mmCIF file with all atom_site columns, C-alpha atoms in Angstrom:
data_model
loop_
_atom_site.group_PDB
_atom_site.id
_atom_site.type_symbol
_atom_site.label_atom_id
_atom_site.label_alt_id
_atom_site.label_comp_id
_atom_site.label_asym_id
_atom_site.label_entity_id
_atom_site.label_seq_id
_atom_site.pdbx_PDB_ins_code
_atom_site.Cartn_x
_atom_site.Cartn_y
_atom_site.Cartn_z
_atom_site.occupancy
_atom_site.B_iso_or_equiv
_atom_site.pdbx_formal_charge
_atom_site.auth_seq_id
_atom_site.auth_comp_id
_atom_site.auth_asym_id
_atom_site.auth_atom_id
_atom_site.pdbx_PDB_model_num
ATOM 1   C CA . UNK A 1 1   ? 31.459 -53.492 -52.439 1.00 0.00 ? 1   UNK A CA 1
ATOM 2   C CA . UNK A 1 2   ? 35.106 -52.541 -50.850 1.00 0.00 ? 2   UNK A CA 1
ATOM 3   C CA . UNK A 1 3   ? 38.259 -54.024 -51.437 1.00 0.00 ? 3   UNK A CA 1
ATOM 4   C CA . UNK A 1 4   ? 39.424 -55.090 -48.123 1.00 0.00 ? 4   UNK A CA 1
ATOM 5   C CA . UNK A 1 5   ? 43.494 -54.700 -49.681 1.00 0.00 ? 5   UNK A CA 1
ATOM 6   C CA . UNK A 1 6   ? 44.598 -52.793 -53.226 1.00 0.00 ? 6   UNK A CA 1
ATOM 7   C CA . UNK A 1 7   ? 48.546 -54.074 -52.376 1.00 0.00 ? 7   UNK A CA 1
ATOM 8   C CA . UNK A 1 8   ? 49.486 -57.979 -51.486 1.00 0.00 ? 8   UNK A CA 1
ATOM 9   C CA . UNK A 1 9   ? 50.775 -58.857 -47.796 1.00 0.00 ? 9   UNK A CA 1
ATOM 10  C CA . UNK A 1 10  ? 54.046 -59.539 -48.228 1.00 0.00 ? 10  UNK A CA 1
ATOM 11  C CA . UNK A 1 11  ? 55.776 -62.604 -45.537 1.00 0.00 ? 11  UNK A CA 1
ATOM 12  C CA . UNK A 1 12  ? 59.531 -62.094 -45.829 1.00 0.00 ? 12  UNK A CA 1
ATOM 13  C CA . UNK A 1 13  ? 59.874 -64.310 -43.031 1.00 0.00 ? 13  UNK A CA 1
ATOM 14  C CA . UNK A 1 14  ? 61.143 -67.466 -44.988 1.00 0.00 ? 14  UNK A CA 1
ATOM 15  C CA . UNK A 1 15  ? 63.427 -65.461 -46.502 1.00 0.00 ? 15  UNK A CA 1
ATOM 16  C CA . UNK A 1 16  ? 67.231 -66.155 -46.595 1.00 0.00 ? 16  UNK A CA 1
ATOM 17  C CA . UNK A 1 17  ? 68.958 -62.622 -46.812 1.00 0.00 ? 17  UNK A CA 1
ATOM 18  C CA . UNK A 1 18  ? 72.256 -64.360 -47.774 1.00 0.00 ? 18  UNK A CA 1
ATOM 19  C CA . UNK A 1 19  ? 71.092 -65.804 -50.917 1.00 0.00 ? 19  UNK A CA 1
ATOM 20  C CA . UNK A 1 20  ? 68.236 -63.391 -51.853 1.00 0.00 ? 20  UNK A CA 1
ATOM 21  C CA . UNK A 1 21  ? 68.327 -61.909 -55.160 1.00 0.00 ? 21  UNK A CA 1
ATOM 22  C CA . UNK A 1 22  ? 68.111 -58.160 -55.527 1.00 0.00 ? 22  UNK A CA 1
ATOM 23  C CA . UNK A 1 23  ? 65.062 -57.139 -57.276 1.00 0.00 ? 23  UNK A CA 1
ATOM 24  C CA . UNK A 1 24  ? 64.822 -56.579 -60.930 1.00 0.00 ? 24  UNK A CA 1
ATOM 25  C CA . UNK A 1 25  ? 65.309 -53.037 -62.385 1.00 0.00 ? 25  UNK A CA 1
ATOM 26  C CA . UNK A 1 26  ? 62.269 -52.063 -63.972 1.00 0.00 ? 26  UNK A CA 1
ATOM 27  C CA . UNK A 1 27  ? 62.347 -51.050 -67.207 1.00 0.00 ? 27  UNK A CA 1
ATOM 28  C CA . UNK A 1 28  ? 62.009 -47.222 -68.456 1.00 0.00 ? 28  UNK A CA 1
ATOM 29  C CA . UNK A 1 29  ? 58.338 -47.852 -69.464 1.00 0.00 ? 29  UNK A CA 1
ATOM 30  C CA . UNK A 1 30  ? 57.272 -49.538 -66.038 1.00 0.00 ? 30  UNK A CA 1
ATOM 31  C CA . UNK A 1 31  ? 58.617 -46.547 -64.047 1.00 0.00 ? 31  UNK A CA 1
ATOM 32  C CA . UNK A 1 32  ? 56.949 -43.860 -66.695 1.00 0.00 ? 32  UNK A CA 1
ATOM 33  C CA . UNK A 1 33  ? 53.823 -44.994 -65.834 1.00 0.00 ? 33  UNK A CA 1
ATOM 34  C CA . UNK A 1 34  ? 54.158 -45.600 -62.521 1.00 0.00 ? 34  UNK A CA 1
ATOM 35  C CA . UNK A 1 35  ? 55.530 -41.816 -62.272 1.00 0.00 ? 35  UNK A CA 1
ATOM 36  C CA . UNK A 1 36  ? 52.804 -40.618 -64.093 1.00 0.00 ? 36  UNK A CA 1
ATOM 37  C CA . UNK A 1 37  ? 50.197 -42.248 -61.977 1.00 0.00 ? 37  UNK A CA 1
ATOM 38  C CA . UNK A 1 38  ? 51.389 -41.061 -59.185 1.00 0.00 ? 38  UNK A CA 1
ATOM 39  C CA . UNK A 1 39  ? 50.947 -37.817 -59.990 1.00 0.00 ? 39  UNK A CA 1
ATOM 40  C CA . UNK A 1 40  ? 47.366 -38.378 -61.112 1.00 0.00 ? 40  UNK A CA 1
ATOM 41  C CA . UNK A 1 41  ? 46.595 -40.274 -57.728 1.00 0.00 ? 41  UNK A CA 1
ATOM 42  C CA . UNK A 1 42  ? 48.200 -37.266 -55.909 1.00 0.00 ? 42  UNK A CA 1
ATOM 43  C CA . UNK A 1 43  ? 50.579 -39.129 -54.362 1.00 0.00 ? 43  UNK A CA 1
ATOM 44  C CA . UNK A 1 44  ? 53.220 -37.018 -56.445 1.00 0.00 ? 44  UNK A CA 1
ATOM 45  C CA . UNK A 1 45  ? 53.361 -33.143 -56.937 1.00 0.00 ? 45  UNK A CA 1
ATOM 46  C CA . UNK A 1 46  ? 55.633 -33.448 -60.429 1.00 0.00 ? 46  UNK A CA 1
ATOM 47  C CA . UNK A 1 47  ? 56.896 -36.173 -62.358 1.00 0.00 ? 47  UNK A CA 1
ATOM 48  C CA . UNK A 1 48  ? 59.795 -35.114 -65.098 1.00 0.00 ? 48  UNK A CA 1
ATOM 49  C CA . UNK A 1 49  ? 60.905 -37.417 -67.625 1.00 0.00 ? 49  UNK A CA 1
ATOM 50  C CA . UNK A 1 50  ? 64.196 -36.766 -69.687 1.00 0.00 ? 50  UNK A CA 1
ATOM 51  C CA . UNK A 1 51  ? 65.187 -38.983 -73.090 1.00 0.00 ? 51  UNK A CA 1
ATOM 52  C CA . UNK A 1 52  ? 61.610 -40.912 -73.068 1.00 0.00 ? 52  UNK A CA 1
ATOM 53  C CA . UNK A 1 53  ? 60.151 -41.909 -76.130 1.00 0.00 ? 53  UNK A CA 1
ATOM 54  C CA . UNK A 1 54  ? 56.730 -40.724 -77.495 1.00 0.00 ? 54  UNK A CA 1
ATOM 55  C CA . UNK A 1 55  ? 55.461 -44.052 -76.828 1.00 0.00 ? 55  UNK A CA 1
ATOM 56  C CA . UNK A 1 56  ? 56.418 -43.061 -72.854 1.00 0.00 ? 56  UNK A CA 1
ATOM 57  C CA . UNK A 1 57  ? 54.687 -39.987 -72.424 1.00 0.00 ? 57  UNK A CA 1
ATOM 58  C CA . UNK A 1 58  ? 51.609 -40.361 -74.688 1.00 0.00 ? 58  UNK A CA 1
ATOM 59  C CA . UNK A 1 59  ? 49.369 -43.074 -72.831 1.00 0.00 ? 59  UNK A CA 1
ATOM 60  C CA . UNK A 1 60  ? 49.840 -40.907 -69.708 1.00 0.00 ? 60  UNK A CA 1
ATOM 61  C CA . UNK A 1 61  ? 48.762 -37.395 -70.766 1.00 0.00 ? 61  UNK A CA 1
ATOM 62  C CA . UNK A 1 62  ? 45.025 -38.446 -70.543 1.00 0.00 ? 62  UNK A CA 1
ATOM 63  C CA . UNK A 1 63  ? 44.959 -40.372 -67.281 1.00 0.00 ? 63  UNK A CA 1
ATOM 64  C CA . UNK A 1 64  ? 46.936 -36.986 -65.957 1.00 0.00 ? 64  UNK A CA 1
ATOM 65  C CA . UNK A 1 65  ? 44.778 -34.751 -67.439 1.00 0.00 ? 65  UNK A CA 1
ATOM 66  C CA . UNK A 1 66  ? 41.647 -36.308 -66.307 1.00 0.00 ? 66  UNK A CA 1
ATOM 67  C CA . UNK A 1 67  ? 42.706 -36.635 -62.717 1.00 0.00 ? 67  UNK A CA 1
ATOM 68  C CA . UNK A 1 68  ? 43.667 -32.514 -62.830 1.00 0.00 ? 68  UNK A CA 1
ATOM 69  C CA . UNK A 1 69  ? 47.181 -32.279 -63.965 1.00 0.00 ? 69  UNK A CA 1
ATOM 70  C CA . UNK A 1 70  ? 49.037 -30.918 -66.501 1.00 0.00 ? 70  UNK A CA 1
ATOM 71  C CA . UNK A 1 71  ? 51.714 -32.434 -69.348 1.00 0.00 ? 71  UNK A CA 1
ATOM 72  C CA . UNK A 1 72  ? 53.858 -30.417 -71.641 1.00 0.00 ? 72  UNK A CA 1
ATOM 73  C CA . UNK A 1 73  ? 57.371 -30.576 -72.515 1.00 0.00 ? 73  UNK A CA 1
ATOM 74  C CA . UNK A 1 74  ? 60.537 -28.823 -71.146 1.00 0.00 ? 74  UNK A CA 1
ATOM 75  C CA . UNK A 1 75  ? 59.515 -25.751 -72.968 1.00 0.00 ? 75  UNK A CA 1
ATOM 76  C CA . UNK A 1 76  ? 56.038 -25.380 -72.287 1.00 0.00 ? 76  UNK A CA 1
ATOM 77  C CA . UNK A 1 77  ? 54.652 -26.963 -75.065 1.00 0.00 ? 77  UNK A CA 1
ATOM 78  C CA . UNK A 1 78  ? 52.075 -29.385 -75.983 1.00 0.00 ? 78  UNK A CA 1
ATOM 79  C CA . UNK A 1 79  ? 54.601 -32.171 -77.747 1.00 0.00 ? 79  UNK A CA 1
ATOM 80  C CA . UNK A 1 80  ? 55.714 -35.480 -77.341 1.00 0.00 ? 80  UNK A CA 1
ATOM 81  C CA . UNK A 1 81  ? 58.564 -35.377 -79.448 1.00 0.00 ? 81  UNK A CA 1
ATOM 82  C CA . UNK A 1 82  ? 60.944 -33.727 -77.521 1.00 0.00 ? 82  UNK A CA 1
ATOM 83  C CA . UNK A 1 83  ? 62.042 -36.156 -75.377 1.00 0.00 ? 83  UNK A CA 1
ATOM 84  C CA . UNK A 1 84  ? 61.014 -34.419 -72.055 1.00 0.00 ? 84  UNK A CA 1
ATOM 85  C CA . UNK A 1 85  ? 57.547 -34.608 -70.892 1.00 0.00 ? 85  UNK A CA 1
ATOM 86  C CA . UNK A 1 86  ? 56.445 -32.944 -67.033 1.00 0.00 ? 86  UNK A CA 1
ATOM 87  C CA . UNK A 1 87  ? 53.747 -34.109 -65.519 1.00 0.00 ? 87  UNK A CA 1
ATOM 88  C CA . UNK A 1 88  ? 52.506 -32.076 -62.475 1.00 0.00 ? 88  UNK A CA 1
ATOM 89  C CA . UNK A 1 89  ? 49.739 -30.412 -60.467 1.00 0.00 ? 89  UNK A CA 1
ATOM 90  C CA . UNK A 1 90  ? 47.843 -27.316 -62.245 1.00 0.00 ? 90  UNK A CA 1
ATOM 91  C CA . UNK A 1 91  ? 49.391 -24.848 -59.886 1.00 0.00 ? 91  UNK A CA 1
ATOM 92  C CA . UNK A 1 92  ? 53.293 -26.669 -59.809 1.00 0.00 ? 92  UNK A CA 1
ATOM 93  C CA . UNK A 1 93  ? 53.543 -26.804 -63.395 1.00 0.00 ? 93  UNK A CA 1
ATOM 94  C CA . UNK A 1 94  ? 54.119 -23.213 -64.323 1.00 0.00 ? 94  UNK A CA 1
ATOM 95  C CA . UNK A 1 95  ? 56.377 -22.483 -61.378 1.00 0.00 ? 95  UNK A CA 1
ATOM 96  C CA . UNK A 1 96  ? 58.638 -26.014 -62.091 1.00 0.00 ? 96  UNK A CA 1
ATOM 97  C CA . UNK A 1 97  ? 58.995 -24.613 -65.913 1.00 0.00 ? 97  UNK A CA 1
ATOM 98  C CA . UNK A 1 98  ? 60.211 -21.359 -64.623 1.00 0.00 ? 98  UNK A CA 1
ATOM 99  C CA . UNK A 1 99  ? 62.409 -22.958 -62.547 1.00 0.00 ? 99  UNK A CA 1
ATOM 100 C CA . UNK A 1 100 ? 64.169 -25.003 -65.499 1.00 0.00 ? 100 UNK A CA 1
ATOM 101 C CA . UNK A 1 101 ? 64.044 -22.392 -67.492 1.00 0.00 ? 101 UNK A CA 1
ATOM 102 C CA . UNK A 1 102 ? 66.135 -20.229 -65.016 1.00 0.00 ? 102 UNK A CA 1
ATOM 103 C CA . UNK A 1 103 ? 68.165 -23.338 -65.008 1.00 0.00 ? 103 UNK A CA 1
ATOM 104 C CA . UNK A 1 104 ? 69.626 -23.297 -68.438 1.00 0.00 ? 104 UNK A CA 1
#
């Protein structure tokens, strides 16, 4: 069985630009795990999160991880207590750490 659509059809038609509302701001957990399963799709090559909470970053390190990717932290370790977290592809991850760490 195939889905015939994974995303709604969206009419903006009826839509009155000069009273539409913008849209809501998601909040910091919606866009970590969108971020995050991005990169596990392969839709994104990195994903780097800066003052998230452990409660951000540790539902995503499996889905990543599964799908091929790599987590750590700024420094290059295995920790969700630092408040950084990088998601990326195997062979990004390294370089993007360098990169930061040349950075500082």
């Amino acid at each position: 069985m195939r889905a015939a659509h994974t995303r709604p059809a969206l009419d903006w038609t009826g839509v009155d630009p000069a009273r539409a509302t913008p849209p809501a701001k998601p909040s910091a957990g919606t866009g970590t795990c969108h971020g995050g399963l991005l990169v596990a799709t392969g839709q994104l090559d990195a994903f780097l999160l800066m003052t998230a909470g452990p409660w951000d970053i540790a539902a995503l390190i499996p889905v990543v991880e599964e799908a091929g990717g790599v987590f750590s932290d700024l420094a290059g370790q295995r920790r969700i207590d630092t408040g950084t977290a990088l998601f990326a592809k195997r062979g990004l991850h390294g370089g993007i750490l360098d990169a930061i760490a040349s950075a500082e």
